[in-house]
Short mmCIF file of N, CA and C in Angstrom, two decimals:
data_model
loop_
_atom_site.label_atom_id
_atom_site.label_comp_id
_atom_site.label_asym_id
_atom_site.label_seq_id
_atom_site.Cartn_x
_atom_site.Cartn_y
_atom_site.Cartn_z
N MET A 28 108.52 119.15 20.08
CA MET A 28 108.35 117.95 21.22
C MET A 28 106.71 118.95 21.38
N GLY A 29 106.75 117.49 21.68
CA GLY A 29 105.38 117.47 22.71
C GLY A 29 105.45 118.25 24.31
N GLY A 30 104.56 117.96 24.93
CA GLY A 30 104.68 118.48 25.94
C GLY A 30 104.31 116.90 26.74
N PRO A 31 104.41 117.14 28.05
CA PRO A 31 104.21 115.89 28.96
C PRO A 31 103.00 114.84 28.39
N SER A 32 102.46 112.88 28.31
CA SER A 32 101.52 113.00 27.72
C SER A 32 101.46 112.94 28.87
N ILE A 33 99.38 113.06 29.52
CA ILE A 33 98.70 113.15 30.58
C ILE A 33 97.15 111.99 29.47
N ARG A 34 96.79 111.21 30.45
CA ARG A 34 95.82 109.77 30.26
C ARG A 34 94.98 110.18 30.89
N SER A 35 94.05 109.50 30.89
CA SER A 35 92.80 108.91 31.79
C SER A 35 93.73 107.77 32.44
N ALA A 36 94.48 107.72 33.98
CA ALA A 36 94.22 106.70 34.93
C ALA A 36 93.88 105.34 34.16
N ARG A 37 95.16 104.51 34.62
CA ARG A 37 94.10 103.03 34.51
C ARG A 37 93.97 102.63 35.35
N PRO A 38 92.85 101.14 36.05
CA PRO A 38 93.43 100.33 37.31
C PRO A 38 94.74 99.86 38.22
N GLY A 39 95.52 99.96 37.25
CA GLY A 39 96.67 99.63 37.24
C GLY A 39 97.49 100.93 38.03
N ASP A 40 97.05 102.08 37.61
CA ASP A 40 97.72 102.71 37.64
C ASP A 40 97.35 103.85 39.64
N LEU A 41 96.24 102.88 39.21
CA LEU A 41 95.87 103.42 41.24
C LEU A 41 97.11 103.17 42.22
N SER A 42 97.19 102.35 41.76
CA SER A 42 98.23 101.78 43.72
C SER A 42 99.54 102.29 43.68
N VAL A 43 99.72 103.39 42.60
CA VAL A 43 101.38 104.02 42.94
C VAL A 43 101.54 105.10 42.78
N LEU A 44 99.71 105.57 42.70
CA LEU A 44 99.57 107.26 43.60
C LEU A 44 99.54 107.73 44.37
N PRO A 45 99.39 106.31 45.50
CA PRO A 45 99.53 107.28 47.15
C PRO A 45 100.65 107.29 47.28
N ALA A 46 101.58 106.57 46.98
CA ALA A 46 103.22 106.43 47.21
C ALA A 46 103.99 108.31 45.89
N LEU A 47 102.53 107.86 45.71
CA LEU A 47 103.31 109.72 44.33
C LEU A 47 103.04 110.78 45.33
N GLU A 48 101.82 110.44 46.17
CA GLU A 48 100.74 111.96 46.11
C GLU A 48 101.93 112.37 47.85
N ALA A 49 102.57 110.98 48.43
CA ALA A 49 103.16 111.02 49.53
C ALA A 49 104.80 111.97 49.27
N ALA A 50 105.27 110.90 48.09
CA ALA A 50 106.42 112.17 47.49
C ALA A 50 106.65 113.63 47.64
N SER A 51 105.53 114.00 46.58
CA SER A 51 104.88 115.27 46.23
C SER A 51 104.55 116.11 47.47
N ASP A 52 103.94 115.38 48.67
CA ASP A 52 104.16 116.57 50.06
C ASP A 52 105.18 117.07 50.89
N THR A 53 106.35 116.10 49.88
CA THR A 53 107.41 116.56 50.39
C THR A 53 108.49 117.54 49.49
N LEU A 54 107.27 117.93 48.95
CA LEU A 54 108.41 119.70 48.28
C LEU A 54 107.22 121.51 49.18
N LEU A 55 106.64 120.29 50.20
CA LEU A 55 105.70 121.46 51.10
C LEU A 55 106.97 121.75 52.49
N ASP A 56 108.53 120.29 53.09
CA ASP A 56 109.48 120.88 53.63
C ASP A 56 109.18 122.04 53.97
N GLY A 57 109.09 122.82 55.11
CA GLY A 57 109.62 124.54 54.22
C GLY A 57 109.54 125.04 53.71
N MET A 58 108.01 125.41 53.14
CA MET A 58 107.10 125.40 52.65
C MET A 58 106.12 126.54 53.56
N LEU A 59 105.95 126.19 54.87
CA LEU A 59 104.85 126.38 55.00
C LEU A 59 105.18 127.00 56.01
N PRO A 60 104.11 128.47 56.84
CA PRO A 60 104.84 129.24 57.55
C PRO A 60 105.34 128.44 58.47
N THR A 61 104.63 127.67 59.49
CA THR A 61 104.91 127.13 60.40
C THR A 61 105.67 126.28 60.41
N GLY A 62 106.10 125.96 59.07
CA GLY A 62 107.44 125.30 59.70
C GLY A 62 106.90 123.14 59.29
N ARG A 63 105.87 123.23 60.12
CA ARG A 63 105.57 122.13 59.99
C ARG A 63 104.51 121.39 59.06
N ARG A 64 104.35 119.94 58.46
CA ARG A 64 103.93 118.86 57.44
C ARG A 64 103.86 118.14 57.29
N GLU A 65 101.88 118.64 58.60
CA GLU A 65 101.51 117.03 59.54
C GLU A 65 100.24 117.04 58.18
N LEU A 66 100.73 116.55 56.93
CA LEU A 66 98.91 116.63 56.23
C LEU A 66 98.66 114.62 56.06
N PRO A 67 97.36 115.37 56.27
CA PRO A 67 96.76 114.19 56.35
C PRO A 67 96.90 113.12 55.06
N PRO A 68 97.13 111.41 55.90
CA PRO A 68 97.31 110.62 54.66
C PRO A 68 96.94 110.77 53.32
N PRO A 69 98.02 110.34 52.47
CA PRO A 69 97.60 110.05 51.25
C PRO A 69 96.15 109.12 50.92
N ALA A 70 96.12 110.21 49.34
CA ALA A 70 94.23 108.72 49.75
C ALA A 70 94.50 107.32 49.09
N THR A 71 93.53 106.60 49.57
CA THR A 71 93.62 105.23 49.82
C THR A 71 93.06 104.59 48.34
N VAL A 72 93.89 103.62 47.60
CA VAL A 72 93.60 103.18 46.32
C VAL A 72 92.02 102.88 46.72
N PRO A 73 90.56 102.56 47.43
CA PRO A 73 89.71 103.12 46.84
C PRO A 73 89.01 104.11 46.86
N GLU A 74 89.69 105.12 47.49
CA GLU A 74 89.29 106.37 47.45
C GLU A 74 89.34 107.05 46.30
N LEU A 75 90.67 106.91 45.11
CA LEU A 75 91.52 106.96 43.90
C LEU A 75 89.70 106.51 43.10
N ALA A 76 89.46 104.92 42.99
CA ALA A 76 89.31 103.99 42.27
C ALA A 76 87.43 105.48 42.54
N ALA A 77 87.43 104.93 43.25
CA ALA A 77 85.79 105.91 44.06
C ALA A 77 85.37 107.38 43.11
N SER A 78 86.89 108.81 42.80
CA SER A 78 87.16 110.16 42.48
C SER A 78 85.63 109.41 41.20
N ARG A 79 85.71 110.91 41.18
CA ARG A 79 85.10 111.65 39.83
C ARG A 79 86.14 110.76 38.64
N HIS A 80 86.99 111.02 38.72
CA HIS A 80 88.08 110.84 37.41
C HIS A 80 89.45 111.74 37.73
N ILE A 81 91.31 110.34 37.01
CA ILE A 81 91.69 110.94 37.36
C ILE A 81 92.76 110.65 36.61
N LEU A 82 93.10 111.55 36.17
CA LEU A 82 94.70 112.02 34.90
C LEU A 82 96.24 111.67 35.39
N VAL A 83 96.80 111.04 34.26
CA VAL A 83 98.28 111.24 35.20
C VAL A 83 98.64 111.96 34.06
N ALA A 84 100.13 112.31 34.52
CA ALA A 84 101.46 112.32 33.74
C ALA A 84 102.41 111.63 33.75
N GLY A 85 102.90 110.35 32.55
CA GLY A 85 103.90 110.19 32.20
C GLY A 85 103.17 108.19 32.34
N ASP A 86 103.81 107.48 31.66
CA ASP A 86 103.26 105.67 32.33
C ASP A 86 104.83 105.29 33.01
N PRO A 87 105.15 104.73 33.91
CA PRO A 87 104.58 105.29 34.93
C PRO A 87 104.41 106.65 35.67
N PRO A 88 103.23 106.96 36.21
CA PRO A 88 102.72 108.02 36.38
C PRO A 88 103.85 108.66 37.76
N ALA A 89 105.02 109.88 37.10
CA ALA A 89 104.63 111.17 37.81
C ALA A 89 103.99 112.34 38.51
N GLY A 90 102.41 111.97 38.18
CA GLY A 90 102.10 113.12 38.71
C GLY A 90 100.62 112.90 38.01
N PHE A 91 99.56 113.07 39.04
CA PHE A 91 98.39 113.51 38.64
C PHE A 91 97.47 114.13 39.22
N ALA A 92 96.44 114.66 38.63
CA ALA A 92 95.46 114.57 38.47
C ALA A 92 94.09 114.79 39.66
N ARG A 93 92.98 114.49 40.16
CA ARG A 93 92.24 113.83 41.27
C ARG A 93 91.71 114.83 40.81
N LEU A 94 89.86 114.04 40.77
CA LEU A 94 89.25 115.07 40.14
C LEU A 94 87.07 114.72 41.47
N GLU A 95 87.18 115.51 41.76
CA GLU A 95 85.69 114.77 42.49
C GLU A 95 84.59 116.52 41.04
N GLU A 96 83.16 116.46 42.34
CA GLU A 96 81.86 116.90 42.66
C GLU A 96 82.07 117.74 42.97
N THR A 97 81.65 119.05 42.94
CA THR A 97 81.71 119.56 44.58
C THR A 97 80.86 120.80 43.86
N ASP A 98 78.89 120.46 43.99
CA ASP A 98 78.26 121.68 44.00
C ASP A 98 77.63 121.72 42.21
N GLY A 99 78.23 120.73 41.40
CA GLY A 99 77.79 119.60 40.42
C GLY A 99 78.56 120.71 39.76
N GLN A 100 79.87 121.26 40.52
CA GLN A 100 81.20 121.05 39.32
C GLN A 100 82.70 120.67 39.40
N VAL A 101 82.87 120.38 39.10
CA VAL A 101 84.15 119.84 39.14
C VAL A 101 86.08 120.46 40.22
N HIS A 102 85.64 119.43 41.38
CA HIS A 102 86.86 119.66 42.10
C HIS A 102 88.48 119.69 41.55
N LEU A 103 89.01 119.42 41.61
CA LEU A 103 90.70 119.03 41.69
C LEU A 103 90.85 119.39 43.42
N GLU A 104 90.75 117.61 43.58
CA GLU A 104 90.99 117.71 45.19
C GLU A 104 92.23 117.52 45.04
N GLN A 105 93.81 117.09 44.45
CA GLN A 105 94.31 116.77 45.44
C GLN A 105 95.24 117.24 43.15
N LEU A 106 96.62 116.85 43.20
CA LEU A 106 96.56 117.45 42.28
C LEU A 106 98.59 117.16 42.30
N SER A 107 99.47 116.33 42.77
CA SER A 107 101.10 115.76 43.12
C SER A 107 101.63 115.91 41.83
N VAL A 108 102.93 115.74 41.61
CA VAL A 108 103.94 115.70 41.05
C VAL A 108 105.04 114.83 41.73
N HIS A 109 105.83 114.38 41.99
CA HIS A 109 106.75 113.32 42.47
C HIS A 109 107.96 114.31 41.97
N PRO A 110 108.42 114.41 43.21
CA PRO A 110 109.70 115.46 43.63
C PRO A 110 111.35 115.38 42.73
N ASP A 111 111.09 114.08 42.26
CA ASP A 111 112.18 114.36 40.62
C ASP A 111 111.09 115.07 39.64
N ALA A 112 110.91 114.98 39.24
CA ALA A 112 109.50 115.65 37.98
C ALA A 112 109.29 116.54 37.37
N ALA A 113 109.60 117.93 39.59
CA ALA A 113 109.00 119.11 40.08
C ALA A 113 109.91 119.54 39.10
N GLY A 114 109.70 120.96 38.34
CA GLY A 114 110.05 122.07 37.99
C GLY A 114 110.14 121.95 35.81
N ALA A 115 109.40 120.35 35.84
CA ALA A 115 109.63 119.79 34.17
C ALA A 115 107.75 120.29 33.52
N GLY A 116 107.12 120.74 34.15
CA GLY A 116 105.75 121.57 33.23
C GLY A 116 104.82 120.38 33.69
N LEU A 117 105.03 119.28 34.94
CA LEU A 117 103.96 117.77 35.08
C LEU A 117 102.71 118.42 35.22
N GLY A 118 102.54 119.25 36.26
CA GLY A 118 101.35 120.27 37.06
C GLY A 118 100.79 121.03 36.29
N ARG A 119 101.17 121.99 35.09
CA ARG A 119 100.95 123.16 35.06
C ARG A 119 99.39 121.92 33.17
N ALA A 120 100.98 121.23 33.50
CA ALA A 120 99.97 119.99 31.96
C ALA A 120 98.84 119.97 32.62
N LEU A 121 98.89 119.07 33.79
CA LEU A 121 98.06 118.38 33.91
C LEU A 121 96.55 118.89 35.22
N VAL A 122 96.78 120.45 35.63
CA VAL A 122 95.75 121.71 35.37
C VAL A 122 95.42 121.46 33.74
N GLU A 123 95.44 121.94 33.01
CA GLU A 123 95.07 122.58 31.96
C GLU A 123 94.29 120.82 31.54
N ALA A 124 94.89 119.82 31.11
CA ALA A 124 94.47 118.61 30.77
C ALA A 124 92.87 118.80 31.91
N ALA A 125 93.04 118.77 33.03
CA ALA A 125 92.27 118.76 33.72
C ALA A 125 91.31 119.95 33.75
N LEU A 126 91.43 121.36 32.87
CA LEU A 126 90.26 122.50 32.64
C LEU A 126 90.13 121.81 31.82
N ASP A 127 90.88 120.77 30.52
CA ASP A 127 89.93 120.81 29.12
C ASP A 127 88.58 119.63 29.72
N TRP A 128 89.30 118.59 30.15
CA TRP A 128 88.36 117.57 30.29
C TRP A 128 87.09 117.83 31.49
N ALA A 129 86.64 119.17 32.35
CA ALA A 129 86.19 119.74 32.34
C ALA A 129 85.08 120.01 30.95
N ARG A 130 85.91 120.80 31.06
CA ARG A 130 84.78 120.91 29.31
C ARG A 130 84.13 120.69 28.37
N GLN A 131 84.87 118.75 28.31
CA GLN A 131 84.66 118.44 27.31
C GLN A 131 83.21 117.68 28.12
N HIS A 132 83.10 117.01 29.03
CA HIS A 132 82.08 116.99 29.63
C HIS A 132 81.02 118.25 30.80
N GLY A 133 81.23 119.11 30.13
CA GLY A 133 80.23 120.21 30.68
C GLY A 133 79.96 120.93 31.61
N TYR A 134 81.42 121.33 32.38
CA TYR A 134 81.65 121.78 34.10
C TYR A 134 81.44 123.22 33.72
N THR A 135 81.88 124.04 33.88
CA THR A 135 81.93 125.21 34.20
C THR A 135 82.57 126.54 34.58
N SER A 136 82.89 125.64 35.49
CA SER A 136 83.56 125.68 36.50
C SER A 136 84.60 124.44 37.34
N MET A 137 85.09 125.39 37.72
CA MET A 137 86.40 124.43 38.27
C MET A 137 86.51 124.35 39.11
N THR A 138 86.91 124.18 40.98
CA THR A 138 86.86 124.16 42.50
C THR A 138 88.58 123.56 43.01
N LEU A 139 88.90 124.55 43.89
CA LEU A 139 90.09 123.55 44.55
C LEU A 139 90.75 124.76 45.67
N CYS A 140 90.65 123.56 46.57
CA CYS A 140 91.35 124.68 47.40
C CYS A 140 92.76 123.81 47.95
N THR A 141 93.68 125.42 48.63
CA THR A 141 94.99 125.12 48.43
C THR A 141 95.82 126.40 49.61
N PHE A 142 97.16 125.97 49.23
CA PHE A 142 97.49 126.80 50.54
C PHE A 142 98.81 128.01 49.74
N ALA A 143 97.63 129.54 50.33
CA ALA A 143 97.89 130.98 49.99
C ALA A 143 99.15 131.25 50.08
N ASP A 144 100.36 130.91 50.21
CA ASP A 144 101.48 131.76 50.36
C ASP A 144 102.59 131.11 49.96
N VAL A 145 101.97 129.32 49.53
CA VAL A 145 103.93 128.43 49.28
C VAL A 145 103.30 128.78 47.35
N PRO A 146 104.18 129.47 46.60
CA PRO A 146 103.99 129.96 45.12
C PRO A 146 104.03 128.19 45.03
N PHE A 147 104.22 127.46 44.47
CA PHE A 147 102.82 126.14 43.16
C PHE A 147 101.87 125.89 44.19
N ASN A 148 100.76 126.64 44.36
CA ASN A 148 99.66 126.15 45.35
C ASN A 148 99.43 127.41 44.63
N ALA A 149 98.31 128.49 45.29
CA ALA A 149 97.99 129.90 45.32
C ALA A 149 98.77 130.11 44.16
N PRO A 150 98.80 131.00 44.48
CA PRO A 150 100.37 131.82 42.64
C PRO A 150 99.91 130.99 41.62
N PHE A 151 100.74 129.87 42.15
CA PHE A 151 100.58 129.00 40.36
C PHE A 151 99.89 128.50 39.90
N TYR A 152 98.32 128.24 40.99
CA TYR A 152 96.76 127.78 40.38
C TYR A 152 96.36 129.80 39.55
N ALA A 153 96.58 130.89 40.65
CA ALA A 153 96.48 131.71 40.11
C ALA A 153 96.67 132.20 38.47
N SER A 154 98.55 131.53 38.21
CA SER A 154 98.44 131.91 36.67
C SER A 154 98.27 130.68 35.62
N CYS A 155 96.93 130.10 36.23
CA CYS A 155 96.56 129.14 36.06
C CYS A 155 94.35 129.25 35.70
N GLY A 156 94.58 131.31 36.05
CA GLY A 156 93.22 131.54 35.41
C GLY A 156 92.02 130.58 36.37
N PHE A 157 93.02 130.63 37.76
CA PHE A 157 91.48 130.53 39.31
C PHE A 157 92.38 131.82 39.70
N GLU A 158 90.89 131.58 40.83
CA GLU A 158 90.77 133.32 40.76
C GLU A 158 90.59 132.53 42.92
N VAL A 159 90.70 133.70 43.55
CA VAL A 159 90.36 132.96 45.01
C VAL A 159 88.48 133.39 45.41
N VAL A 160 88.01 132.69 46.27
CA VAL A 160 86.26 132.86 46.33
C VAL A 160 86.21 133.29 48.11
N GLN A 161 86.39 133.77 47.61
CA GLN A 161 86.61 135.56 48.96
C GLN A 161 85.03 134.49 50.03
N ASP A 162 83.68 133.74 50.88
CA ASP A 162 83.49 133.84 50.85
C ASP A 162 82.34 132.85 50.42
N PRO A 163 83.09 131.08 50.45
CA PRO A 163 82.78 129.98 50.37
C PRO A 163 81.12 129.55 50.31
N ASP A 164 80.67 128.50 49.81
CA ASP A 164 79.62 128.19 49.96
C ASP A 164 78.98 126.91 50.37
N GLY A 165 77.84 126.50 49.87
CA GLY A 165 76.95 125.39 49.71
C GLY A 165 78.88 124.31 50.11
N GLU A 166 78.64 123.14 49.56
CA GLU A 166 79.29 122.23 49.37
C GLU A 166 81.25 122.91 48.93
N LEU A 167 80.99 123.26 48.27
CA LEU A 167 83.14 124.45 49.05
C LEU A 167 83.30 125.47 50.22
N ALA A 168 82.04 125.73 50.32
CA ALA A 168 81.88 125.69 52.18
C ALA A 168 82.66 124.81 53.35
N ALA A 169 81.55 123.72 52.68
CA ALA A 169 81.88 122.30 53.01
C ALA A 169 83.00 121.20 52.89
N VAL A 170 84.02 121.22 51.83
CA VAL A 170 85.19 121.25 51.57
C VAL A 170 85.74 121.82 53.31
N ARG A 171 85.67 123.18 52.43
CA ARG A 171 87.31 124.06 53.52
C ARG A 171 87.15 123.28 55.06
N GLN A 172 85.61 123.62 55.81
CA GLN A 172 85.10 123.44 56.95
C GLN A 172 85.90 121.85 57.35
N HIS A 173 86.11 120.29 56.29
CA HIS A 173 86.43 119.51 56.68
C HIS A 173 87.90 119.35 56.75
N GLU A 174 88.76 120.68 55.51
CA GLU A 174 89.63 121.25 55.50
C GLU A 174 90.96 121.06 57.37
N ILE A 175 89.39 122.02 57.23
CA ILE A 175 89.90 123.29 59.19
C ILE A 175 90.34 121.74 60.21
N ARG A 176 89.02 120.68 60.21
CA ARG A 176 88.39 119.84 60.69
C ARG A 176 89.68 118.66 61.01
N LEU A 177 90.24 118.43 59.25
CA LEU A 177 92.06 117.87 59.20
C LEU A 177 93.07 118.63 60.01
N GLY A 178 93.07 120.18 60.57
CA GLY A 178 93.93 120.81 60.35
C GLY A 178 95.13 121.40 59.45
N LEU A 179 94.51 121.02 58.12
CA LEU A 179 95.66 121.36 56.93
C LEU A 179 95.46 123.53 57.68
N ASP A 180 93.99 124.33 57.83
CA ASP A 180 94.55 125.37 58.58
C ASP A 180 95.59 126.09 59.41
N SER A 181 95.56 125.24 60.75
CA SER A 181 97.07 125.43 61.33
C SER A 181 98.73 125.76 60.78
N LEU A 182 98.48 124.97 59.30
CA LEU A 182 99.43 124.63 59.16
C LEU A 182 100.38 126.00 57.39
N GLY A 183 99.54 126.82 57.52
CA GLY A 183 99.63 127.46 57.10
C GLY A 183 97.88 128.54 56.08
N LYS A 184 97.95 129.59 55.50
CA LYS A 184 96.09 129.77 54.88
C LYS A 184 96.12 128.85 54.19
N ARG A 185 95.00 129.79 54.48
CA ARG A 185 94.53 128.23 52.36
C ARG A 185 93.88 128.44 52.23
N VAL A 186 92.99 128.98 51.15
CA VAL A 186 92.03 129.98 50.65
C VAL A 186 91.86 128.13 49.43
N ALA A 187 89.95 128.86 49.20
CA ALA A 187 89.13 127.80 47.40
C ALA A 187 89.81 128.80 46.64
N MET A 188 90.15 128.15 45.94
CA MET A 188 90.00 128.80 44.42
C MET A 188 88.22 128.51 43.24
N ARG A 189 88.65 129.53 41.53
CA ARG A 189 87.65 128.30 41.12
C ARG A 189 88.09 129.27 39.45
N ALA A 190 88.14 128.36 38.80
CA ALA A 190 88.37 128.95 37.29
C ALA A 190 87.17 128.98 36.20
N ARG A 191 86.87 129.88 35.59
CA ARG A 191 85.34 130.13 35.26
C ARG A 191 86.21 129.12 34.21
N LEU A 192 85.13 127.83 33.34
CA LEU A 192 86.16 127.58 31.52
C LEU A 192 84.96 128.10 30.69
#
């Protein structure tokens, strides 16, 4: 039996992704050191439509990976899995598909920013081959500064990570 079905998002998928992202964010309840979960609102449909690429798991989508470009490399802007599908391997399948997509499109690395101490954040990404970037520079540093302005760092320690392709 094969893994979950991962595909490129179709225009009709975009309208369900903001609600999927909001539902996925509830998985952080009680996981952050501060106990608070005051995350920025999910991406809007126009923001999603402007993404470099979006991969979805399932039809209708139960998870998605939103890819952007940072410093000429692919950046995993958002990985969301619906709580009803959590623990079924969708997140890992989406990350692997995103890495494959990046390789096929000539990228040599993928970056992301995430919570350092949430088990399904930095430790999960480390198990997928990502390493912490100690001193992000360029556009990746700008992404981190944007996260700080959004208040994400007040919820828990954040890190930038990179996987070499």
